[in-house]
PDB file of C-alpha atoms and ligand atoms in Angstrom:
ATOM      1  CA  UNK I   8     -28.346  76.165 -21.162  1.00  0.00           C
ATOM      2  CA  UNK I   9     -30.896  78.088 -18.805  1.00  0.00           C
ATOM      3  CA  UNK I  10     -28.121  80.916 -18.215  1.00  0.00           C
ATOM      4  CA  UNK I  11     -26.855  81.209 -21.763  1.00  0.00           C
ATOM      5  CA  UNK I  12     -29.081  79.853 -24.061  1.00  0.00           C
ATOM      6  CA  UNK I  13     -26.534  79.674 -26.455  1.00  0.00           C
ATOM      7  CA  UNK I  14     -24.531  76.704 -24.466  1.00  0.00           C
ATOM      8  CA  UNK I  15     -21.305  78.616 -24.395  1.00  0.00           C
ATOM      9  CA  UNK I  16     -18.712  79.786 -21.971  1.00  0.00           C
ATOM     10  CA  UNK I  17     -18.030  82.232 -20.471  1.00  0.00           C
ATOM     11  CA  UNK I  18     -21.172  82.808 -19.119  1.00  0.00           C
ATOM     12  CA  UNK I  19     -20.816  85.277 -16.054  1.00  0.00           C
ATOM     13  CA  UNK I  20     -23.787  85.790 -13.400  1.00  0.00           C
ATOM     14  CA  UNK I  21     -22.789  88.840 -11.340  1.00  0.00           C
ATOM     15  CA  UNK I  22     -24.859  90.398  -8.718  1.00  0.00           C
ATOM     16  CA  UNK I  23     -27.985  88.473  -9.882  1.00  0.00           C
ATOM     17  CA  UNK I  24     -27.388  89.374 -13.398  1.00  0.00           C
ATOM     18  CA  UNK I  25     -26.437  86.702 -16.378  1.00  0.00           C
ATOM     19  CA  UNK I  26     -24.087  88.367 -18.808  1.00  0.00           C
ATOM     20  CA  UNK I  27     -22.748  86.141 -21.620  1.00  0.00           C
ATOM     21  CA  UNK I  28     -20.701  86.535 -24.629  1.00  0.00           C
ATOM     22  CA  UNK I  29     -17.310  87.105 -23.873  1.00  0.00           C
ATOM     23  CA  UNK I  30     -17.050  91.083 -25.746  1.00  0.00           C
ATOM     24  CA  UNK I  31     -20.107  91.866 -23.753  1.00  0.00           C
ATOM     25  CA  UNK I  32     -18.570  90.535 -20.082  1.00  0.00           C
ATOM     26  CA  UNK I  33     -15.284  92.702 -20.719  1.00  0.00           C
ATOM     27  CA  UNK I  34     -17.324  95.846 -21.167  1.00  0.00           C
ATOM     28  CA  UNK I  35     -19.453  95.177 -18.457  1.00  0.00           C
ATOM     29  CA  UNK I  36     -16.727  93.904 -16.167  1.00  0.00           C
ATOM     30  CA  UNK I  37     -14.555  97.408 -16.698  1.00  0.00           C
ATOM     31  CA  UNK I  38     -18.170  99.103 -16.082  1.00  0.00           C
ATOM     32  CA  UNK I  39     -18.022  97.791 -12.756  1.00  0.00           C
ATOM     33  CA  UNK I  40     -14.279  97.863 -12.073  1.00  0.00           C
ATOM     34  CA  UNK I  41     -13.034 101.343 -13.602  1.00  0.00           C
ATOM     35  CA  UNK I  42     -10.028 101.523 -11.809  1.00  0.00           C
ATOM     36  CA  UNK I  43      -7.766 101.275 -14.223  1.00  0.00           C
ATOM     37  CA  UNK I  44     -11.049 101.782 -17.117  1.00  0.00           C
ATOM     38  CA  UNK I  45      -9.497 100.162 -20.464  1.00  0.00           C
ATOM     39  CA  UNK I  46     -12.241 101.857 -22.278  1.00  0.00           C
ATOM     40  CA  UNK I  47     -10.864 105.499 -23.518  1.00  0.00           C
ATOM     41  CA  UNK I  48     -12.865 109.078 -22.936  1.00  0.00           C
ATOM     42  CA  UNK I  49     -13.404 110.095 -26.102  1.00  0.00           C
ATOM     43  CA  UNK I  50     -16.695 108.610 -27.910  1.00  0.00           C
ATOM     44  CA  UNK I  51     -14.619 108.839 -31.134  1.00  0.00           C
ATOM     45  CA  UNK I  52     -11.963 105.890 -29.641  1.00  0.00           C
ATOM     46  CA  UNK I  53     -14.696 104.406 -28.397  1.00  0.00           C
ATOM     47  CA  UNK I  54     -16.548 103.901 -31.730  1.00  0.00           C
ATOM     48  CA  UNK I  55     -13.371 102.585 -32.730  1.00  0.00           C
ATOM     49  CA  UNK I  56     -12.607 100.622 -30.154  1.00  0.00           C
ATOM     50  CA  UNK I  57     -15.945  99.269 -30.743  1.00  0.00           C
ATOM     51  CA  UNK I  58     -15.081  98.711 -34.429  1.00  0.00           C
ATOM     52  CA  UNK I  59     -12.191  96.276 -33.797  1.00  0.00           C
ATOM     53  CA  UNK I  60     -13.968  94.290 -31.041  1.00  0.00           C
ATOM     54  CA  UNK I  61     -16.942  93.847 -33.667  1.00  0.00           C
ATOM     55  CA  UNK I  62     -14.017  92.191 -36.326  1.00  0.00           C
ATOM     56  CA  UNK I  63     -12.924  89.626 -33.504  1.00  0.00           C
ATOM     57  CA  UNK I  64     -16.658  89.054 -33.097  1.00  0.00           C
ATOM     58  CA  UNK I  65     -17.383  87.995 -36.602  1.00  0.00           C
ATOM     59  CA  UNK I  66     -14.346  86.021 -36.910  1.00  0.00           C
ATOM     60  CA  UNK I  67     -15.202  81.980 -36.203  1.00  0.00           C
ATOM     61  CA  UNK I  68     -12.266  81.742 -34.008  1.00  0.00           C
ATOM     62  CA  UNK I  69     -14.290  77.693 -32.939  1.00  0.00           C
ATOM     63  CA  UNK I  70     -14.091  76.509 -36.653  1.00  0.00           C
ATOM     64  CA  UNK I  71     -10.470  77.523 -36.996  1.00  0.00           C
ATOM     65  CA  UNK I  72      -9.924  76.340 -33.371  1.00  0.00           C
ATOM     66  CA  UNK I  73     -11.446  73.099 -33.789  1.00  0.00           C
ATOM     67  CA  UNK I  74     -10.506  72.763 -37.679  1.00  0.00           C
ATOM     68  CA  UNK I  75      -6.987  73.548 -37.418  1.00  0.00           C
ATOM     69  CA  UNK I  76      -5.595  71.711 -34.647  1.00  0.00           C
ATOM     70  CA  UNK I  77      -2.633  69.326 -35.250  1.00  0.00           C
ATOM     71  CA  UNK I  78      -2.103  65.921 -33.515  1.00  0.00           C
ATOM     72  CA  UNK I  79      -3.956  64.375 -30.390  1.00  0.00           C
ATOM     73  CA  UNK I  80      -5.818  67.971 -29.510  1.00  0.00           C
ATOM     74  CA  UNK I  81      -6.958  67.820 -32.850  1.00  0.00           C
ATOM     75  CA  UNK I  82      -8.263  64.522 -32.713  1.00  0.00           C
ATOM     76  CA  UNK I  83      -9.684  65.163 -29.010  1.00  0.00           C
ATOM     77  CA  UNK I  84     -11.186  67.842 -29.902  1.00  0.00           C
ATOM     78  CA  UNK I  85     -13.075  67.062 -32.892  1.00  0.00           C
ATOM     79  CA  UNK I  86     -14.520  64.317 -31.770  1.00  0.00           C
ATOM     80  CA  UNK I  87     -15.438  66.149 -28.360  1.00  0.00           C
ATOM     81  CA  UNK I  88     -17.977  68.144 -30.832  1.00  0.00           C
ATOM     82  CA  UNK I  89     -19.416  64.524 -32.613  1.00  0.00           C
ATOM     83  CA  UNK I  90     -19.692  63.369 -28.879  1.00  0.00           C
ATOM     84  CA  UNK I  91     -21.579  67.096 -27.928  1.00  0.00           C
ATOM     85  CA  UNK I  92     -24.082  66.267 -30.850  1.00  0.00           C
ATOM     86  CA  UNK I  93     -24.461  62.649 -30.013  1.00  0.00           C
ATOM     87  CA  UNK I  94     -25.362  64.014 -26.077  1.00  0.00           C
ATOM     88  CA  UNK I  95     -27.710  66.910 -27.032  1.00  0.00           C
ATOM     89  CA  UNK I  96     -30.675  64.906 -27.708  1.00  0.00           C
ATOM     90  CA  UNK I  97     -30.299  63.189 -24.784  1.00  0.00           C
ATOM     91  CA  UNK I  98     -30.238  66.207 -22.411  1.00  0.00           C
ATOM     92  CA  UNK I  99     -32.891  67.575 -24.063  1.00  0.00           C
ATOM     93  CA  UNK I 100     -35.416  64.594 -23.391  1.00  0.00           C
ATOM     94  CA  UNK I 101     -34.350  65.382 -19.583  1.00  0.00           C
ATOM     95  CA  UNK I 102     -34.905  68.828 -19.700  1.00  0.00           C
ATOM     96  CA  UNK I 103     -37.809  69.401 -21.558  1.00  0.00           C
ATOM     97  CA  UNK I 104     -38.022  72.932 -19.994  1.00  0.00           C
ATOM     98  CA  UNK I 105     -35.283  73.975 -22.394  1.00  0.00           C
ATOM     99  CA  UNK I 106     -36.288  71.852 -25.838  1.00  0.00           C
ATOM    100  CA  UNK I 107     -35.757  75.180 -27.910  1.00  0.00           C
ATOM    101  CA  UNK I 108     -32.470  76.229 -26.618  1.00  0.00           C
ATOM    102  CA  UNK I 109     -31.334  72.238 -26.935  1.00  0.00           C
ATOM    103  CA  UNK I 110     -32.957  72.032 -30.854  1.00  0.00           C
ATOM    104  CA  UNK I 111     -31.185  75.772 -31.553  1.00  0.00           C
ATOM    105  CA  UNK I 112     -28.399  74.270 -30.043  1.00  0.00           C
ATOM    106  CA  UNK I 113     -28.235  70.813 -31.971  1.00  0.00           C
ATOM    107  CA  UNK I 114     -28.740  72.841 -35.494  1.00  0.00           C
ATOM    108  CA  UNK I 115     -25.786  75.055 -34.106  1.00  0.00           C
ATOM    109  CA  UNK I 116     -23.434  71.908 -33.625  1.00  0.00           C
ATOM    110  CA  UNK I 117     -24.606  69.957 -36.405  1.00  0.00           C
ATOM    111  CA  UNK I 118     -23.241  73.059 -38.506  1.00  0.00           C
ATOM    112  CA  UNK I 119     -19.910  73.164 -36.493  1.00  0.00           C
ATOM    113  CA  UNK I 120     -19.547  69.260 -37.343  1.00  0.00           C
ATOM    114  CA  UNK I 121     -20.057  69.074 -40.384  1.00  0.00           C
ATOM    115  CA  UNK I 122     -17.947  72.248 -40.989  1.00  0.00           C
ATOM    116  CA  UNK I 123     -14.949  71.035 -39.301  1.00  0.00           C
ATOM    117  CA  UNK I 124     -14.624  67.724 -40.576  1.00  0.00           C
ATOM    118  CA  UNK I 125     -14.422  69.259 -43.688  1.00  0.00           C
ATOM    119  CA  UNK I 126     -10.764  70.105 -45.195  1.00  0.00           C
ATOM    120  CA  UNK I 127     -11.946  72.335 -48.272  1.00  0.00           C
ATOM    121  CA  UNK I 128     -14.268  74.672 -46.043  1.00  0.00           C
ATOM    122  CA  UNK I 129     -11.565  75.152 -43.272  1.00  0.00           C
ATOM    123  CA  UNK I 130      -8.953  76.179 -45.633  1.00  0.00           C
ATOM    124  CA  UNK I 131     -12.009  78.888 -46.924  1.00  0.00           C
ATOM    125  CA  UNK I 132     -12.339  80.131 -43.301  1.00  0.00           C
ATOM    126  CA  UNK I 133      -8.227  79.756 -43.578  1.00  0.00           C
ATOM    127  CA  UNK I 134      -8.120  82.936 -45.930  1.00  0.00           C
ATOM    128  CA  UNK I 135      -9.956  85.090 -44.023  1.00  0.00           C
ATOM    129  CA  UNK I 136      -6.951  85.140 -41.374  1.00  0.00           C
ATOM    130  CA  UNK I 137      -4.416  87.181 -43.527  1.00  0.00           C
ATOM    131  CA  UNK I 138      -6.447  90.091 -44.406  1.00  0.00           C
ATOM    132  CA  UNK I 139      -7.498  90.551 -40.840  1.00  0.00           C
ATOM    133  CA  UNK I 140      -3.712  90.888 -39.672  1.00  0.00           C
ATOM    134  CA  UNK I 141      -2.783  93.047 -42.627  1.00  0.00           C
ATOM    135  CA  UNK I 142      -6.049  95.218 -41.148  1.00  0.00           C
ATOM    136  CA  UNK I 143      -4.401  94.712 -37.760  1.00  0.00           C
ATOM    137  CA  UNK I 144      -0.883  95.663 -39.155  1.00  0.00           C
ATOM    138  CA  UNK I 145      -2.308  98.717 -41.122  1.00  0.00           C
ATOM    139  CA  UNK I 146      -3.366  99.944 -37.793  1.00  0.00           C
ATOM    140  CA  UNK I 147      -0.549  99.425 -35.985  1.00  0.00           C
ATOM    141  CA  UNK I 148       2.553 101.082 -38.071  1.00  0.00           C
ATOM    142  CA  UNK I 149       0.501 104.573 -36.893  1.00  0.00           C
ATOM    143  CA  UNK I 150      -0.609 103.887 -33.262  1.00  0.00           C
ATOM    144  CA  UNK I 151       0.726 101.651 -30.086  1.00  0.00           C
ATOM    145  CA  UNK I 152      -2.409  99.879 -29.174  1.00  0.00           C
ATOM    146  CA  UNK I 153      -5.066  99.492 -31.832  1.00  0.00           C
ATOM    147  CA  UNK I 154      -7.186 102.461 -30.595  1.00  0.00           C
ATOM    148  CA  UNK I 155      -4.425 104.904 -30.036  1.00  0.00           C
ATOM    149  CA  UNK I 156      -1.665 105.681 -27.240  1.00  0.00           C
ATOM    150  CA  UNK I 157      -3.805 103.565 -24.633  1.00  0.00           C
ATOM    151  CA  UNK I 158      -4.323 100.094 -23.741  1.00  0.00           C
ATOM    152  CA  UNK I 159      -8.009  99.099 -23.744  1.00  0.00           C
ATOM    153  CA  UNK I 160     -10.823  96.165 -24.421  1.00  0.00           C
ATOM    154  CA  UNK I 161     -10.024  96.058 -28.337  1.00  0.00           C
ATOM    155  CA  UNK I 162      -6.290  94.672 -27.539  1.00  0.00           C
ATOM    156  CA  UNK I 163      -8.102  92.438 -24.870  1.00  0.00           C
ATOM    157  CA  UNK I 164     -10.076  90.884 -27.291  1.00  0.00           C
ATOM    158  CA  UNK I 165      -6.783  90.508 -29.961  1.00  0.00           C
ATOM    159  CA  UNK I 166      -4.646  89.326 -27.380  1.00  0.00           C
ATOM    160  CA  UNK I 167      -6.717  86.204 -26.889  1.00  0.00           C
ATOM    161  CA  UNK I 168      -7.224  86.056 -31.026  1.00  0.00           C
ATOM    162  CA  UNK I 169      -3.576  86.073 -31.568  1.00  0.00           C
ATOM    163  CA  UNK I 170      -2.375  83.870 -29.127  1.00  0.00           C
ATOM    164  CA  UNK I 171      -4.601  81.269 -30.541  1.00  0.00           C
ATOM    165  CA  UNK I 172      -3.667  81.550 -34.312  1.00  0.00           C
ATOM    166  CA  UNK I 173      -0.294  81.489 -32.795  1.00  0.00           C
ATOM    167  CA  UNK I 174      -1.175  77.928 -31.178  1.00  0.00           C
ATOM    168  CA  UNK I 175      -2.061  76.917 -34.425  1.00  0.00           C
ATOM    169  CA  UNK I 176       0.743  77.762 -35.886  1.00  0.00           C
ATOM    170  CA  UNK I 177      -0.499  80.643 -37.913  1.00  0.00           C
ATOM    171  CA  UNK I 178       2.328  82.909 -35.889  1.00  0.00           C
ATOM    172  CA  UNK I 179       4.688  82.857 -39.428  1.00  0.00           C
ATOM    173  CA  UNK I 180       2.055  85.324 -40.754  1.00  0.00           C
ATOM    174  CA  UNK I 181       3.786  88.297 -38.812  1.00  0.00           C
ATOM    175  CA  UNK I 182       6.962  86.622 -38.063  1.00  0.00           C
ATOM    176  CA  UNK I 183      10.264  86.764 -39.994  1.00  0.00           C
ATOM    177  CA  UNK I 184       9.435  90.804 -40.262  1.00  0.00           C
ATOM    178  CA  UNK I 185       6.455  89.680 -42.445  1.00  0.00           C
ATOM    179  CA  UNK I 186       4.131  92.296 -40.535  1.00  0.00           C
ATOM    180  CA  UNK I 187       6.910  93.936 -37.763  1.00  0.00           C
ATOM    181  CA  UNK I 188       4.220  95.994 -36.378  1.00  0.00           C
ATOM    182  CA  UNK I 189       1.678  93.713 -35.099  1.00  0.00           C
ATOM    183  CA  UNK I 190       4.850  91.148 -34.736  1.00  0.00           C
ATOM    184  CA  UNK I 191       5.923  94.102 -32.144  1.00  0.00           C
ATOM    185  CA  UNK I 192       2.528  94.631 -30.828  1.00  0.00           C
ATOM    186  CA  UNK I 193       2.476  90.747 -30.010  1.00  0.00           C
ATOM    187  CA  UNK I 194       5.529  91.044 -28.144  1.00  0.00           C
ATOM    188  CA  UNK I 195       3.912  93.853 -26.056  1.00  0.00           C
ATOM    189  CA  UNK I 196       0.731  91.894 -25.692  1.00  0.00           C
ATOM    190  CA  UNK I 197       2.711  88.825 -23.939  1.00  0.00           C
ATOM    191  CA  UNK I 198       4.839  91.027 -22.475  1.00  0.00           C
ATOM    192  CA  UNK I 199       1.861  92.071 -20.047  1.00  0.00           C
ATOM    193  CA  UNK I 200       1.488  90.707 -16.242  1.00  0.00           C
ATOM    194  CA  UNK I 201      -1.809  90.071 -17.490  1.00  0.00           C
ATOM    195  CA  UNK I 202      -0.627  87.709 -20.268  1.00  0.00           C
ATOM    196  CA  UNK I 203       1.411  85.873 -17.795  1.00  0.00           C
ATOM    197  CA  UNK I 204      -1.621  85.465 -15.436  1.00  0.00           C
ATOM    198  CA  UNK I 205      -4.152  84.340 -17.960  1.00  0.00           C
ATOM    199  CA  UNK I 206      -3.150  82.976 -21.098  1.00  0.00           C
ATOM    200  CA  UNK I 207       0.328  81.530 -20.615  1.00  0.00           C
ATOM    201  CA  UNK I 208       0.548  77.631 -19.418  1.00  0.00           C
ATOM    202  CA  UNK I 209      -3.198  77.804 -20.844  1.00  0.00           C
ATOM    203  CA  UNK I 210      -2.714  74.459 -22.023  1.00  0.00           C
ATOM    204  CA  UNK I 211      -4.920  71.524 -22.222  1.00  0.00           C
ATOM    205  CA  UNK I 212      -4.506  70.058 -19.088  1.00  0.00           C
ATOM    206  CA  UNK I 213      -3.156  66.260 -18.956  1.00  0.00           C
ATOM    207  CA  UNK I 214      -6.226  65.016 -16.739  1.00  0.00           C
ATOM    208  CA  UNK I 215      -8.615  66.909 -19.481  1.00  0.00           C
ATOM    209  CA  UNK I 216      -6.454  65.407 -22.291  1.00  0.00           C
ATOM    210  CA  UNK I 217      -6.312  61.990 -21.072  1.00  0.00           C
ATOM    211  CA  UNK I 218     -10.238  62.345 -20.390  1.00  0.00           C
ATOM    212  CA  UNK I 219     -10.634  63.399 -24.251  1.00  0.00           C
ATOM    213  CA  UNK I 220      -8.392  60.318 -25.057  1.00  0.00           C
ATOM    214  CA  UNK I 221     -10.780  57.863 -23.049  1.00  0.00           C
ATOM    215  CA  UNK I 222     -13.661  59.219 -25.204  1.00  0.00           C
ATOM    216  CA  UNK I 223     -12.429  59.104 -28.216  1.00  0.00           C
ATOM    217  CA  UNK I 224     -10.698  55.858 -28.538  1.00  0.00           C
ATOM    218  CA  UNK I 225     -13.040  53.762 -26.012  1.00  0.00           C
ATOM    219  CA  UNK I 226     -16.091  55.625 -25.981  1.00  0.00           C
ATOM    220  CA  UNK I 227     -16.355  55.660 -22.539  1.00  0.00           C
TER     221      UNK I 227
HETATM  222  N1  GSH F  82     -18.997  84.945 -29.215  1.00  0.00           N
HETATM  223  C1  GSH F  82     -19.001  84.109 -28.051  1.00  0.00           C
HETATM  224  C2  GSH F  82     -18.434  82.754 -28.416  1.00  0.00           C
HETATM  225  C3  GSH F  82     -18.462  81.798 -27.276  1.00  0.00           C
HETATM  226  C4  GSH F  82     -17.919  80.421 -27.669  1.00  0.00           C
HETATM  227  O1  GSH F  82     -18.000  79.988 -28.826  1.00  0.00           O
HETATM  228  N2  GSH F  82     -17.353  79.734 -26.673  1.00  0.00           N
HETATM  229  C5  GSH F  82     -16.774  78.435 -26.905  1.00  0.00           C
HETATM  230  C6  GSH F  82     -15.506  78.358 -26.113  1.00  0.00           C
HETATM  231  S1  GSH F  82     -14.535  77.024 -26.681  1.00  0.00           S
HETATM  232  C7  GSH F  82     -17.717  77.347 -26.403  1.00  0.00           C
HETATM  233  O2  GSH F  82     -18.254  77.447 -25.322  1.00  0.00           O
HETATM  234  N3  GSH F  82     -17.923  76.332 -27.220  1.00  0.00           N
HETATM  235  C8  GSH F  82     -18.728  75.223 -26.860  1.00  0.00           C
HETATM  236  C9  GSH F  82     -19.931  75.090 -27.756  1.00  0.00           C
HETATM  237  O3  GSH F  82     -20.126  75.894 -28.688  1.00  0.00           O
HETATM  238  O4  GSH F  82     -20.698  74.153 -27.509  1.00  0.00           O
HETATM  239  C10 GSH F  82     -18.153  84.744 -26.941  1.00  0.00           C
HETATM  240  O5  GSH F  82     -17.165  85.404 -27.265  1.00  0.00           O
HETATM  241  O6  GSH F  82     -18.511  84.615 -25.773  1.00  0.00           O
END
């Protein structure tokens, strides 16, 4: 809570500096590391590369994450967010320094809650996925990559968005040839040492599971 004030990951602290939010980390970590950049020359890509990483940034990838998932994740993870709201007051009476982050914080969960264990709003925040891959698909029957003939931070940010609706089993929405560009694109995407290294076998880990399981069904 004192580096991100917001209570999230990832929260990166590089060379004294605290950078959070995830889109902002990418374009300051291929500031820093230009070799290969993923951000292109020209200010016009840019503006558009800019555009798309915006769209993943309004999209409220934790309320379909935690109001979408099917059997024991589902359960673990729902209830991880009761527990969260259960534990903020708690941490805020020991860390009085940071009462306004903790009450933002609380509000902020409360929200989530209250959002997730409710069926009629997820399946509101449900609808918004389709347009968004017909936007994606649009895109991609005229260019590779979403901002042209090169790779960069807007199909870093999609990568991550797409393997997660694909998780939740929101993959038939460009399968079957229902949207064969951005079904190819996916393929591409995965297809990418960098897939391999950081998203594939990204899993909930057994010991991580099994702690979930211990809170939810004995509250301990
Ligand atoms: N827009 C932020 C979202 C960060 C975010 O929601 N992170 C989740 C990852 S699951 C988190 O830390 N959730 C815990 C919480 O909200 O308490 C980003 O991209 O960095």
């Amino acid at each position: 809570m004192a580096l991100n004030p917001k209570g999230v990951v990832p929260t990166l602290v590089h060379d004294g500096q605290v950078i959070t939010d995830s889109a902002v980390i990418i374009q300051y970590l291929d500031e820093k590391f230009p070799n290969p950049t993923l951000t292109p020359a020209a200010l016009e890509l840019q503006e558009i590369m800019q555009g798309w990483i915006d769209l993943q940034n309004q999209f409220p990838m934790r309320e379909v994450m935690y109001g979408n998932y099917k059997g024991l994740e589902g359960l673990v993870l729902r209830r991880s967010v009761q527990i969260k709201q259960r534990l903020l007051p708690q941490l805020m009476q020991a860390h009085p320094e940071l009462k306004t982050q903790y009450e933002v914080k609380l509000k902020d969960v409360k929200q989530w809650n209250s959002t997730i264990q409710n069926s009629q709003a997820i399946a509101n925040i449900n609808r918004k996925i389709e347009p968004m891959l017909t936007q994606l698909e649009t895109q991609l029957i005229q260019t590779e990559w979403l901002c042209g003939a090169t790779y960069s931070l807007a199909d870093v940010v999609w990568t991550a968005v797409l393997n997660r609706l694909k998780e939740l089993k929101f993959g038939y929405l460009w399968a079957d040839n229902t949207r064969p560009a951005l079904s190819a694109y996916f393929h591409c995407l995965k297809a990418r040492p960098s897939f391999k290294a950081a998203i594939q076998g990204d899993e909930m880990p057994l010991p991580m599971l099994l702690a979930g399981l211990r809170r939810t069904f004995l509250n301990i």
